[in-house]
Amino acid sequence: MLNPKHILITGASSGIGAALTMLYAAHGVRLSLHGRDRERLTHIAARAVQKGATVLTMMSDVTEQDILAAWIRKCDDIEPIDLIIANAGISAGTGRNGESEDQSRAIFATNLKGVLNTIHPVMPLMIRRRHGQIAMMSSLASFRGFPGAPAYCASKAAVRVYGEALRSELRAYNVEVNVICPGFIKTPMTDVNHFPMPFKMPAEQAARIIQKGLTANRARIAFPWQMYALVRFMAALPQSWLDKFMSRLPKKGG
Ligand SMILES: NC(=O)c1ccc[n+]([C@@H]2O[C@H](COP(=O)([O-])OP(=O)(O)OC[C@H]3O[C@@H](n4cnc5c(N)ncnc54)[C@H](OP(=O)(O)O)[C@@H]3O)[C@@H](O)[C@H]2O)c1
């Protein structure tokens, strides 16, 4: 969508969400920003206001369905939401607990249920208006299960496939659906990883690529291309060929 006027972003208090917030912040734009950390969210909101945006913030957990739905509907009442970016997510690293059973459940709850909780309150409103764009944050990790991050990879695969199916379904209602699949981006999420991260890029650069992809209504916004090619290649190989190699890969920070 070209020049969305009201954009709602979850996970706006940090990393990619914060970078997207700053990129979209401008005169005549309304930003509804969601996160949990009051101090960081307030700081990002203040910077967006300085750039001329009208900003509303909300602190809650994306897993709290009713609270999130009520806030999203309130935002839409104030001004119809043009673009919603379901970006909030955690990994084993940011949970600081590896992928224990509890952490695996938390990852699915945030990365999958949290995305559903974000997009569903607004979807019928966009369908009724025959207007809107829904962006869902997946990952290049969605193309293959990587050791050390089974729940993370699986949650991102679910989001990607859900979004791809939804795109075809909502096309008839003129509602655009886009799935975002970044590789390694420098944010607090990857700062805890103690292994080489090929082609890692700054969050600001990632945000520019995402914005360009959303403007062009690309079905899948996957980048950087080198990592995308690599994961697609690995996904095409038989599991048994990769067993030895995969079991030697380092785990996400914990
Ligand atoms: N960094 C990468 O390399 C990379 C690659 C592919 C995909 N991604 C995805 O991109 C998204 C953003 O990640 P990031 O790298 O920017 O990480 P980040 O800097 O750790 O930011 C994560 C954001 O999600 C919010 N969040 C997490 N759990 C939440 C919950 N239960 N309720 C509400 N908000 C919650 C955080 O809010 P608070 O900080 O306020 O708690 C924060 O704003 C995630 O979905 C991630 O999986 C990241």
PDB file of C-alpha atoms and ligand atoms in Angstrom:
ATOM      1  CA  MET A   1       0.000   0.000   0.000  1.00  0.00           C
ATOM      2  CA  LEU A   2       1.271   3.446  -0.883  1.00  0.00           C
ATOM      3  CA  ASN A   3       1.343   5.991   1.975  1.00  0.00           C
ATOM      4  CA  PRO A   4      -0.683   4.257   4.714  1.00  0.00           C
ATOM      5  CA  LYS A   5      -2.092   6.887   7.078  1.00  0.00           C
ATOM      6  CA  HIS A   6      -2.714   4.768  10.185  1.00  0.00           C
ATOM      7  CA  ILE A   7      -0.193   2.060  11.001  1.00  0.00           C
ATOM      8  CA  LEU A   8      -0.350  -0.241  14.013  1.00  0.00           C
ATOM      9  CA  ILE A   9       2.911  -1.969  14.997  1.00  0.00           C
ATOM     10  CA  THR A  10       3.454  -4.550  17.742  1.00  0.00           C
ATOM     11  CA  GLY A  11       6.953  -4.971  19.141  1.00  0.00           C
ATOM     12  CA  ALA A  12       7.517  -1.260  18.489  1.00  0.00           C
ATOM     13  CA  SER A  13       9.654  -0.800  21.597  1.00  0.00           C
ATOM     14  CA  SER A  14      12.768  -2.487  20.207  1.00  0.00           C
ATOM     15  CA  GLY A  15      14.756  -3.715  17.195  1.00  0.00           C
ATOM     16  CA  ILE A  16      12.950  -4.058  13.859  1.00  0.00           C
ATOM     17  CA  GLY A  17       9.629  -2.699  15.210  1.00  0.00           C
ATOM     18  CA  ALA A  18      11.327   0.438  16.536  1.00  0.00           C
ATOM     19  CA  ALA A  19      13.157   0.922  13.209  1.00  0.00           C
ATOM     20  CA  LEU A  20       9.881   0.533  11.279  1.00  0.00           C
ATOM     21  CA  THR A  21       8.229   3.038  13.612  1.00  0.00           C
ATOM     22  CA  MET A  22      10.903   5.645  12.897  1.00  0.00           C
ATOM     23  CA  LEU A  23      10.727   4.983   9.161  1.00  0.00           C
ATOM     24  CA  TYR A  24       6.944   5.438   8.980  1.00  0.00           C
ATOM     25  CA  ALA A  25       6.869   8.405  11.394  1.00  0.00           C
ATOM     26  CA  ALA A  26       5.952  11.573   9.476  1.00  0.00           C
ATOM     27  CA  HIS A  27       3.496  14.473   9.423  1.00  0.00           C
ATOM     28  CA  GLY A  28      -0.014  13.267   8.646  1.00  0.00           C
ATOM     29  CA  VAL A  29       0.709   9.707   9.803  1.00  0.00           C
ATOM     30  CA  ARG A  30      -0.933   8.107  12.852  1.00  0.00           C
ATOM     31  CA  LEU A  31       1.076   5.397  14.620  1.00  0.00           C
ATOM     32  CA  SER A  32      -0.439   3.013  17.158  1.00  0.00           C
ATOM     33  CA  LEU A  33       2.504   1.437  18.951  1.00  0.00           C
ATOM     34  CA  HIS A  34       2.415  -1.658  21.116  1.00  0.00           C
ATOM     35  CA  GLY A  35       5.045  -3.163  23.406  1.00  0.00           C
ATOM     36  CA  ARG A  36       5.657  -4.166  27.000  1.00  0.00           C
ATOM     37  CA  ASP A  37       8.585  -2.056  28.138  1.00  0.00           C
ATOM     38  CA  ARG A  38       7.145   1.335  29.117  1.00  0.00           C
ATOM     39  CA  GLU A  39      10.430   3.228  29.080  1.00  0.00           C
ATOM     40  CA  ARG A  40      11.581   2.052  25.646  1.00  0.00           C
ATOM     41  CA  LEU A  41       8.118   2.366  24.066  1.00  0.00           C
ATOM     42  CA  THR A  42       7.671   5.898  25.436  1.00  0.00           C
ATOM     43  CA  HIS A  43      11.099   6.866  24.113  1.00  0.00           C
ATOM     44  CA  ILE A  44      10.352   5.561  20.587  1.00  0.00           C
ATOM     45  CA  ALA A  45       6.923   7.237  20.677  1.00  0.00           C
ATOM     46  CA  ALA A  46       8.501  10.587  21.617  1.00  0.00           C
ATOM     47  CA  ARG A  47      10.951  10.317  18.708  1.00  0.00           C
ATOM     48  CA  ALA A  48       8.075   9.535  16.320  1.00  0.00           C
ATOM     49  CA  VAL A  49       6.144  12.575  17.596  1.00  0.00           C
ATOM     50  CA  GLN A  50       9.233  14.709  16.956  1.00  0.00           C
ATOM     51  CA  LYS A  51       9.072  13.572  13.328  1.00  0.00           C
ATOM     52  CA  GLY A  52       5.481  14.843  13.147  1.00  0.00           C
ATOM     53  CA  ALA A  53       3.478  11.627  13.673  1.00  0.00           C
ATOM     54  CA  THR A  54       0.402  11.346  15.884  1.00  0.00           C
ATOM     55  CA  VAL A  55       1.099   8.531  18.311  1.00  0.00           C
ATOM     56  CA  LEU A  56      -0.897   6.286  20.620  1.00  0.00           C
ATOM     57  CA  THR A  57       0.888   3.708  22.790  1.00  0.00           C
ATOM     58  CA  MET A  58      -0.202   0.603  24.649  1.00  0.00           C
ATOM     59  CA  MET A  59       1.703  -1.607  27.032  1.00  0.00           C
ATOM     60  CA  SER A  60       0.418  -5.166  27.285  1.00  0.00           C
ATOM     61  CA  ASP A  61       1.276  -8.732  26.398  1.00  0.00           C
ATOM     62  CA  VAL A  62       0.290  -9.932  22.914  1.00  0.00           C
ATOM     63  CA  THR A  63      -0.786 -13.246  24.431  1.00  0.00           C
ATOM     64  CA  GLU A  64      -3.586 -11.453  26.340  1.00  0.00           C
ATOM     65  CA  GLN A  65      -6.192 -11.771  23.600  1.00  0.00           C
ATOM     66  CA  ASP A  66      -9.070  -9.689  25.022  1.00  0.00           C
ATOM     67  CA  ILE A  67      -6.916  -6.763  26.161  1.00  0.00           C
ATOM     68  CA  LEU A  68      -5.130  -6.583  22.805  1.00  0.00           C
ATOM     69  CA  ALA A  69      -8.362  -6.924  20.795  1.00  0.00           C
ATOM     70  CA  ALA A  70     -10.063  -4.126  22.765  1.00  0.00           C
ATOM     71  CA  TRP A  71      -7.100  -1.795  22.203  1.00  0.00           C
ATOM     72  CA  ILE A  72      -6.866  -2.590  18.463  1.00  0.00           C
ATOM     73  CA  ARG A  73     -10.601  -1.895  18.009  1.00  0.00           C
ATOM     74  CA  LYS A  74     -10.202   1.356  19.937  1.00  0.00           C
ATOM     75  CA  CYS A  75      -7.340   2.387  17.630  1.00  0.00           C
ATOM     76  CA  ASP A  76      -9.466   1.546  14.582  1.00  0.00           C
ATOM     77  CA  ASP A  77     -12.386   3.587  15.984  1.00  0.00           C
ATOM     78  CA  ILE A  78     -10.145   6.633  16.259  1.00  0.00           C
ATOM     79  CA  GLU A  79      -9.066   6.263  12.620  1.00  0.00           C
ATOM     80  CA  PRO A  80      -9.368   3.161  10.405  1.00  0.00           C
ATOM     81  CA  ILE A  81      -6.145   1.153  10.431  1.00  0.00           C
ATOM     82  CA  ASP A  82      -4.575   0.961   6.961  1.00  0.00           C
ATOM     83  CA  LEU A  83      -1.591  -1.223   7.812  1.00  0.00           C
ATOM     84  CA  ILE A  84      -1.051  -3.570  10.760  1.00  0.00           C
ATOM     85  CA  ILE A  85       2.382  -5.080  11.357  1.00  0.00           C
ATOM     86  CA  ALA A  86       2.282  -8.126  13.667  1.00  0.00           C
ATOM     87  CA  ASN A  87       5.951  -8.019  14.585  1.00  0.00           C
ATOM     88  CA  ALA A  88       6.286  -8.862  18.306  1.00  0.00           C
ATOM     89  CA  GLY A  89       8.237 -12.045  18.911  1.00  0.00           C
ATOM     90  CA  ILE A  90      10.730 -13.845  21.106  1.00  0.00           C
ATOM     91  CA  SER A  91      13.426 -16.448  20.581  1.00  0.00           C
ATOM     92  CA  ALA A  92      15.213 -18.818  22.920  1.00  0.00           C
ATOM     93  CA  GLY A  93      17.843 -16.111  23.298  1.00  0.00           C
ATOM     94  CA  THR A  94      15.546 -13.267  24.361  1.00  0.00           C
ATOM     95  CA  GLY A  95      13.722 -15.638  26.707  1.00  0.00           C
ATOM     96  CA  ARG A  96      17.176 -16.247  28.278  1.00  0.00           C
ATOM     97  CA  ASN A  97      16.204 -19.813  29.045  1.00  0.00           C
ATOM     98  CA  GLY A  98      17.190 -21.781  25.930  1.00  0.00           C
ATOM     99  CA  GLU A  99      14.314 -23.756  24.454  1.00  0.00           C
ATOM    100  CA  SER A 100      13.170 -25.496  27.624  1.00  0.00           C
ATOM    101  CA  GLU A 101       9.606 -26.831  27.564  1.00  0.00           C
ATOM    102  CA  ASP A 102       8.326 -23.641  29.213  1.00  0.00           C
ATOM    103  CA  GLN A 103      10.233 -21.456  26.819  1.00  0.00           C
ATOM    104  CA  SER A 104       8.977 -23.464  23.812  1.00  0.00           C
ATOM    105  CA  ARG A 105       5.411 -22.871  24.969  1.00  0.00           C
ATOM    106  CA  ALA A 106       6.144 -19.165  25.493  1.00  0.00           C
ATOM    107  CA  ILE A 107       7.623 -18.916  21.986  1.00  0.00           C
ATOM    108  CA  PHE A 108       4.520 -20.477  20.391  1.00  0.00           C
ATOM    109  CA  ALA A 109       2.246 -18.296  22.534  1.00  0.00           C
ATOM    110  CA  THR A 110       4.007 -15.055  21.570  1.00  0.00           C
ATOM    111  CA  ASN A 111       5.078 -15.740  17.989  1.00  0.00           C
ATOM    112  CA  LEU A 112       1.967 -17.572  16.812  1.00  0.00           C
ATOM    113  CA  LYS A 113      -0.945 -16.839  19.168  1.00  0.00           C
ATOM    114  CA  GLY A 114       0.316 -13.259  19.536  1.00  0.00           C
ATOM    115  CA  VAL A 115       0.199 -12.786  15.754  1.00  0.00           C
ATOM    116  CA  LEU A 116      -3.336 -14.239  15.569  1.00  0.00           C
ATOM    117  CA  ASN A 117      -4.395 -12.008  18.483  1.00  0.00           C
ATOM    118  CA  THR A 118      -3.034  -9.009  16.566  1.00  0.00           C
ATOM    119  CA  ILE A 119      -4.467  -9.554  13.109  1.00  0.00           C
ATOM    120  CA  HIS A 120      -7.884 -11.055  13.842  1.00  0.00           C
ATOM    121  CA  PRO A 121      -9.527  -8.069  15.578  1.00  0.00           C
ATOM    122  CA  VAL A 122      -8.837  -5.881  12.545  1.00  0.00           C
ATOM    123  CA  MET A 123      -9.378  -8.411   9.757  1.00  0.00           C
ATOM    124  CA  PRO A 124     -13.227  -8.251   9.639  1.00  0.00           C
ATOM    125  CA  LEU A 125     -13.052  -4.448   9.739  1.00  0.00           C
ATOM    126  CA  MET A 126     -10.669  -4.372   6.771  1.00  0.00           C
ATOM    127  CA  ILE A 127     -12.796  -6.922   4.896  1.00  0.00           C
ATOM    128  CA  ARG A 128     -15.887  -4.793   5.460  1.00  0.00           C
ATOM    129  CA  ARG A 129     -14.067  -1.693   4.199  1.00  0.00           C
ATOM    130  CA  ARG A 130     -12.507  -3.581   1.278  1.00  0.00           C
ATOM    131  CA  HIS A 131      -9.270  -1.887   2.265  1.00  0.00           C
ATOM    132  CA  GLY A 132      -6.233  -2.699   4.394  1.00  0.00           C
ATOM    133  CA  GLN A 133      -2.869  -4.413   4.661  1.00  0.00           C
ATOM    134  CA  ILE A 134      -1.753  -7.096   7.117  1.00  0.00           C
ATOM    135  CA  ALA A 135       1.979  -7.782   7.537  1.00  0.00           C
ATOM    136  CA  MET A 136       3.079 -10.808   9.533  1.00  0.00           C
ATOM    137  CA  MET A 137       6.603 -11.273  10.892  1.00  0.00           C
ATOM    138  CA  SER A 138       8.033 -14.689  10.045  1.00  0.00           C
ATOM    139  CA  SER A 139      11.734 -15.420   9.463  1.00  0.00           C
ATOM    140  CA  LEU A 140      14.167 -17.196   7.145  1.00  0.00           C
ATOM    141  CA  ALA A 141      14.255 -19.701  10.033  1.00  0.00           C
ATOM    142  CA  SER A 142      10.756 -20.713   8.884  1.00  0.00           C
ATOM    143  CA  PHE A 143      12.114 -22.670   5.915  1.00  0.00           C
ATOM    144  CA  ARG A 144      13.883 -25.357   7.926  1.00  0.00           C
ATOM    145  CA  GLY A 145      14.059 -26.604  11.485  1.00  0.00           C
ATOM    146  CA  PHE A 146      17.381 -25.534  12.990  1.00  0.00           C
ATOM    147  CA  PRO A 147      18.837 -27.168  16.117  1.00  0.00           C
ATOM    148  CA  GLY A 148      18.612 -25.091  19.268  1.00  0.00           C
ATOM    149  CA  ALA A 149      15.478 -23.343  17.990  1.00  0.00           C
ATOM    150  CA  PRO A 150      12.787 -25.934  17.158  1.00  0.00           C
ATOM    151  CA  ALA A 151       9.902 -23.919  18.635  1.00  0.00           C
ATOM    152  CA  TYR A 152      11.157 -20.679  17.086  1.00  0.00           C
ATOM    153  CA  CYS A 153      11.483 -22.215  13.598  1.00  0.00           C
ATOM    154  CA  ALA A 154       8.131 -23.994  13.883  1.00  0.00           C
ATOM    155  CA  SER A 155       6.307 -20.873  15.118  1.00  0.00           C
ATOM    156  CA  LYS A 156       7.720 -18.840  12.234  1.00  0.00           C
ATOM    157  CA  ALA A 157       6.838 -21.579   9.716  1.00  0.00           C
ATOM    158  CA  ALA A 158       3.253 -21.543  10.998  1.00  0.00           C
ATOM    159  CA  VAL A 159       3.049 -17.760  10.653  1.00  0.00           C
ATOM    160  CA  ARG A 160       4.474 -17.858   7.124  1.00  0.00           C
ATOM    161  CA  VAL A 161       2.154 -20.579   5.853  1.00  0.00           C
ATOM    162  CA  TYR A 162      -0.860 -19.032   7.589  1.00  0.00           C
ATOM    163  CA  GLY A 163      -0.069 -15.697   5.972  1.00  0.00           C
ATOM    164  CA  GLU A 164       0.455 -17.197   2.531  1.00  0.00           C
ATOM    165  CA  ALA A 165      -2.940 -18.887   2.650  1.00  0.00           C
ATOM    166  CA  LEU A 166      -4.602 -15.789   4.034  1.00  0.00           C
ATOM    167  CA  ARG A 167      -3.184 -13.672   1.228  1.00  0.00           C
ATOM    168  CA  SER A 168      -5.039 -15.695  -1.397  1.00  0.00           C
ATOM    169  CA  GLU A 169      -8.216 -15.708   0.702  1.00  0.00           C
ATOM    170  CA  LEU A 170      -8.331 -11.956   1.410  1.00  0.00           C
ATOM    171  CA  ARG A 171      -7.403 -10.884  -2.105  1.00  0.00           C
ATOM    172  CA  ALA A 172     -11.076 -10.941  -3.070  1.00  0.00           C
ATOM    173  CA  TYR A 173     -11.723  -8.278  -0.392  1.00  0.00           C
ATOM    174  CA  ASN A 174      -8.858  -6.038  -1.507  1.00  0.00           C
ATOM    175  CA  VAL A 175      -6.996  -6.745   1.751  1.00  0.00           C
ATOM    176  CA  GLU A 176      -3.264  -7.255   1.207  1.00  0.00           C
ATOM    177  CA  VAL A 177      -1.351  -9.836   3.251  1.00  0.00           C
ATOM    178  CA  ASN A 178       2.444  -9.944   3.347  1.00  0.00           C
ATOM    179  CA  VAL A 179       4.830 -12.305   5.090  1.00  0.00           C
ATOM    180  CA  ILE A 180       8.176 -10.899   6.224  1.00  0.00           C
ATOM    181  CA  CYS A 181      11.135 -13.315   6.366  1.00  0.00           C
ATOM    182  CA  PRO A 182      14.327 -11.606   7.510  1.00  0.00           C
ATOM    183  CA  GLY A 183      17.706 -13.287   8.010  1.00  0.00           C
ATOM    184  CA  PHE A 184      19.999 -12.096  10.816  1.00  0.00           C
ATOM    185  CA  ILE A 185      19.208  -8.520  11.846  1.00  0.00           C
ATOM    186  CA  LYS A 186      21.189  -6.676  14.520  1.00  0.00           C
ATOM    187  CA  THR A 187      18.748  -6.252  17.414  1.00  0.00           C
ATOM    188  CA  PRO A 188      18.637  -7.298  21.098  1.00  0.00           C
ATOM    189  CA  MET A 189      17.325 -10.652  19.800  1.00  0.00           C
ATOM    190  CA  THR A 190      20.554 -11.453  17.953  1.00  0.00           C
ATOM    191  CA  ASP A 191      22.860  -9.595  20.366  1.00  0.00           C
ATOM    192  CA  VAL A 192      22.635 -12.640  22.656  1.00  0.00           C
ATOM    193  CA  ASN A 193      23.827 -15.055  19.932  1.00  0.00           C
ATOM    194  CA  HIS A 194      27.450 -16.095  20.296  1.00  0.00           C
ATOM    195  CA  PHE A 195      28.024 -17.549  16.839  1.00  0.00           C
ATOM    196  CA  PRO A 196      28.791 -16.123  13.399  1.00  0.00           C
ATOM    197  CA  MET A 197      25.702 -14.596  11.758  1.00  0.00           C
ATOM    198  CA  PRO A 198      26.345 -14.335   8.007  1.00  0.00           C
ATOM    199  CA  PHE A 199      25.081 -11.210   6.209  1.00  0.00           C
ATOM    200  CA  LYS A 200      23.772  -9.675   9.455  1.00  0.00           C
ATOM    201  CA  MET A 201      22.319  -6.237   8.729  1.00  0.00           C
ATOM    202  CA  PRO A 202      21.269  -3.217  10.828  1.00  0.00           C
ATOM    203  CA  ALA A 203      17.607  -2.938  11.840  1.00  0.00           C
ATOM    204  CA  GLU A 204      17.286   0.377   9.948  1.00  0.00           C
ATOM    205  CA  GLN A 205      18.322  -1.301   6.671  1.00  0.00           C
ATOM    206  CA  ALA A 206      15.912  -4.184   7.332  1.00  0.00           C
ATOM    207  CA  ALA A 207      13.096  -1.690   7.968  1.00  0.00           C
ATOM    208  CA  ARG A 208      13.742   0.025   4.623  1.00  0.00           C
ATOM    209  CA  ILE A 209      13.600  -3.324   2.785  1.00  0.00           C
ATOM    210  CA  ILE A 210      10.374  -4.232   4.611  1.00  0.00           C
ATOM    211  CA  GLN A 211       8.748  -0.869   3.862  1.00  0.00           C
ATOM    212  CA  LYS A 212       9.666  -1.163   0.165  1.00  0.00           C
ATOM    213  CA  GLY A 213       8.228  -4.699   0.043  1.00  0.00           C
ATOM    214  CA  LEU A 214       5.013  -3.621   1.751  1.00  0.00           C
ATOM    215  CA  THR A 215       4.579  -0.664  -0.589  1.00  0.00           C
ATOM    216  CA  ALA A 216       4.970  -3.034  -3.543  1.00  0.00           C
ATOM    217  CA  ASN A 217       2.602  -5.548  -1.861  1.00  0.00           C
ATOM    218  CA  ARG A 218       5.129  -8.365  -2.192  1.00  0.00           C
ATOM    219  CA  ALA A 219       3.741 -11.691  -0.973  1.00  0.00           C
ATOM    220  CA  ARG A 220       7.008 -12.686   0.692  1.00  0.00           C
ATOM    221  CA  ILE A 221       9.582 -10.145   1.797  1.00  0.00           C
ATOM    222  CA  ALA A 222      12.630 -12.386   2.258  1.00  0.00           C
ATOM    223  CA  PHE A 223      16.141 -10.973   2.682  1.00  0.00           C
ATOM    224  CA  PRO A 224      19.121 -10.827   2.453  1.00  0.00           C
ATOM    225  CA  TRP A 225      19.031 -12.800  -0.790  1.00  0.00           C
ATOM    226  CA  GLN A 226      22.218 -14.760  -0.003  1.00  0.00           C
ATOM    227  CA  MET A 227      20.709 -16.225   3.199  1.00  0.00           C
ATOM    228  CA  TYR A 228      17.372 -16.751   1.465  1.00  0.00           C
ATOM    229  CA  ALA A 229      19.103 -18.769  -1.280  1.00  0.00           C
ATOM    230  CA  LEU A 230      21.016 -20.774   1.344  1.00  0.00           C
ATOM    231  CA  VAL A 231      17.963 -21.721   3.438  1.00  0.00           C
ATOM    232  CA  ARG A 232      15.942 -22.595   0.328  1.00  0.00           C
ATOM    233  CA  PHE A 233      18.806 -24.867  -0.780  1.00  0.00           C
ATOM    234  CA  MET A 234      19.027 -26.492   2.677  1.00  0.00           C
ATOM    235  CA  ALA A 235      15.254 -26.963   2.731  1.00  0.00           C
ATOM    236  CA  ALA A 236      15.407 -28.791  -0.603  1.00  0.00           C
ATOM    237  CA  LEU A 237      17.976 -31.358   0.620  1.00  0.00           C
ATOM    238  CA  PRO A 238      16.870 -34.621   2.245  1.00  0.00           C
ATOM    239  CA  GLN A 239      16.970 -34.438   6.060  1.00  0.00           C
ATOM    240  CA  SER A 240      19.326 -37.451   6.247  1.00  0.00           C
ATOM    241  CA  TRP A 241      21.973 -35.610   4.175  1.00  0.00           C
ATOM    242  CA  LEU A 242      22.017 -32.756   6.666  1.00  0.00           C
ATOM    243  CA  ASP A 243      21.709 -34.686   9.951  1.00  0.00           C
ATOM    244  CA  LYS A 244      25.426 -34.663  10.802  1.00  0.00           C
ATOM    245  CA  PHE A 245      25.976 -31.062   9.739  1.00  0.00           C
ATOM    246  CA  MET A 246      22.877 -29.742  11.498  1.00  0.00           C
ATOM    247  CA  SER A 247      23.672 -31.403  14.816  1.00  0.00           C
ATOM    248  CA  ARG A 248      26.999 -29.525  14.863  1.00  0.00           C
ATOM    249  CA  LEU A 249      25.423 -26.079  14.374  1.00  0.00           C
ATOM    250  CA  PRO A 250      25.580 -23.711  17.389  1.00  0.00           C
ATOM    251  CA  LYS A 251      22.454 -23.038  19.458  1.00  0.00           C
ATOM    252  CA  LYS A 252      20.778 -19.641  19.882  1.00  0.00           C
ATOM    253  CA  GLY A 253      22.046 -17.718  22.914  1.00  0.00           C
ATOM    254  CA  GLY A 254      20.393 -18.547  26.187  1.00  0.00           C
TER     255      GLY A 254
HETATM  256  N1  LIG B   1      16.559 -10.041  14.708  1.00  0.00           N
HETATM  257  C1  LIG B   1      16.510 -10.990  13.798  1.00  0.00           C
HETATM  258  O1  LIG B   1      17.553 -11.469  13.308  1.00  0.00           O
HETATM  259  C2  LIG B   1      15.184 -11.494  13.287  1.00  0.00           C
HETATM  260  C3  LIG B   1      15.178 -12.311  12.148  1.00  0.00           C
HETATM  261  C4  LIG B   1      13.979 -12.798  11.676  1.00  0.00           C
HETATM  262  C5  LIG B   1      12.789 -12.469  12.293  1.00  0.00           C
HETATM  263  N2  LIG B   1      12.820 -11.680  13.412  1.00  0.00           N
HETATM  264  C6  LIG B   1      11.543 -11.388  14.050  1.00  0.00           C
HETATM  265  O2  LIG B   1      11.341  -9.989  14.063  1.00  0.00           O
HETATM  266  C7  LIG B   1      10.506  -9.638  15.178  1.00  0.00           C
HETATM  267  C8  LIG B   1      11.167  -8.523  15.952  1.00  0.00           C
HETATM  268  O3  LIG B   1      12.383  -9.031  16.497  1.00  0.00           O
HETATM  269  P1  LIG B   1      13.615  -8.109  16.909  1.00  0.00           P
HETATM  270  O4  LIG B   1      14.815  -8.739  16.351  1.00  0.00           O
HETATM  271  O5  LIG B   1      13.307  -6.697  16.635  1.00  0.00           O
HETATM  272  O6  LIG B   1      13.637  -8.429  18.482  1.00  0.00           O
HETATM  273  P2  LIG B   1      13.625  -7.499  19.769  1.00  0.00           P
HETATM  274  O7  LIG B   1      14.516  -6.329  19.572  1.00  0.00           O
HETATM  275  O8  LIG B   1      13.859  -8.420  20.907  1.00  0.00           O
HETATM  276  O9  LIG B   1      12.113  -6.953  19.814  1.00  0.00           O
HETATM  277  C9  LIG B   1      11.045  -7.796  20.097  1.00  0.00           C
HETATM  278  C10 LIG B   1       9.811  -6.944  20.304  1.00  0.00           C
HETATM  279  O10 LIG B   1       8.701  -7.799  20.552  1.00  0.00           O
HETATM  280  C11 LIG B   1       8.054  -7.363  21.756  1.00  0.00           C
HETATM  281  N3  LIG B   1       7.510  -8.509  22.461  1.00  0.00           N
HETATM  282  C12 LIG B   1       8.110  -9.696  22.731  1.00  0.00           C
HETATM  283  N4  LIG B   1       7.294 -10.493  23.414  1.00  0.00           N
HETATM  284  C13 LIG B   1       6.136  -9.791  23.610  1.00  0.00           C
HETATM  285  C14 LIG B   1       4.918 -10.086  24.262  1.00  0.00           C
HETATM  286  N5  LIG B   1       4.690 -11.272  24.854  1.00  0.00           N
HETATM  287  N6  LIG B   1       3.955  -9.135  24.265  1.00  0.00           N
HETATM  288  C15 LIG B   1       4.148  -7.935  23.668  1.00  0.00           C
HETATM  289  N7  LIG B   1       5.290  -7.601  23.042  1.00  0.00           N
HETATM  290  C16 LIG B   1       6.274  -8.519  23.014  1.00  0.00           C
HETATM  291  C17 LIG B   1       9.137  -6.708  22.561  1.00  0.00           C
HETATM  292  O11 LIG B   1       8.525  -5.835  23.495  1.00  0.00           O
HETATM  293  P3  LIG B   1       9.275  -5.352  24.857  1.00  0.00           P
HETATM  294  O12 LIG B   1      10.728  -5.221  24.504  1.00  0.00           O
HETATM  295  O13 LIG B   1       8.612  -4.045  25.144  1.00  0.00           O
HETATM  296  O14 LIG B   1       9.022  -6.409  25.861  1.00  0.00           O
HETATM  297  C18 LIG B   1       9.935  -5.996  21.490  1.00  0.00           C
HETATM  298  O15 LIG B   1       9.338  -4.765  21.172  1.00  0.00           O
HETATM  299  C19 LIG B   1      10.307 -10.924  15.976  1.00  0.00           C
HETATM  300  O16 LIG B   1       9.074 -11.514  15.637  1.00  0.00           O
HETATM  301  C20 LIG B   1      11.451 -11.808  15.508  1.00  0.00           C
HETATM  302  O17 LIG B   1      11.174 -13.171  15.665  1.00  0.00           O
HETATM  303  C21 LIG B   1      13.974 -11.185  13.910  1.00  0.00           C
END
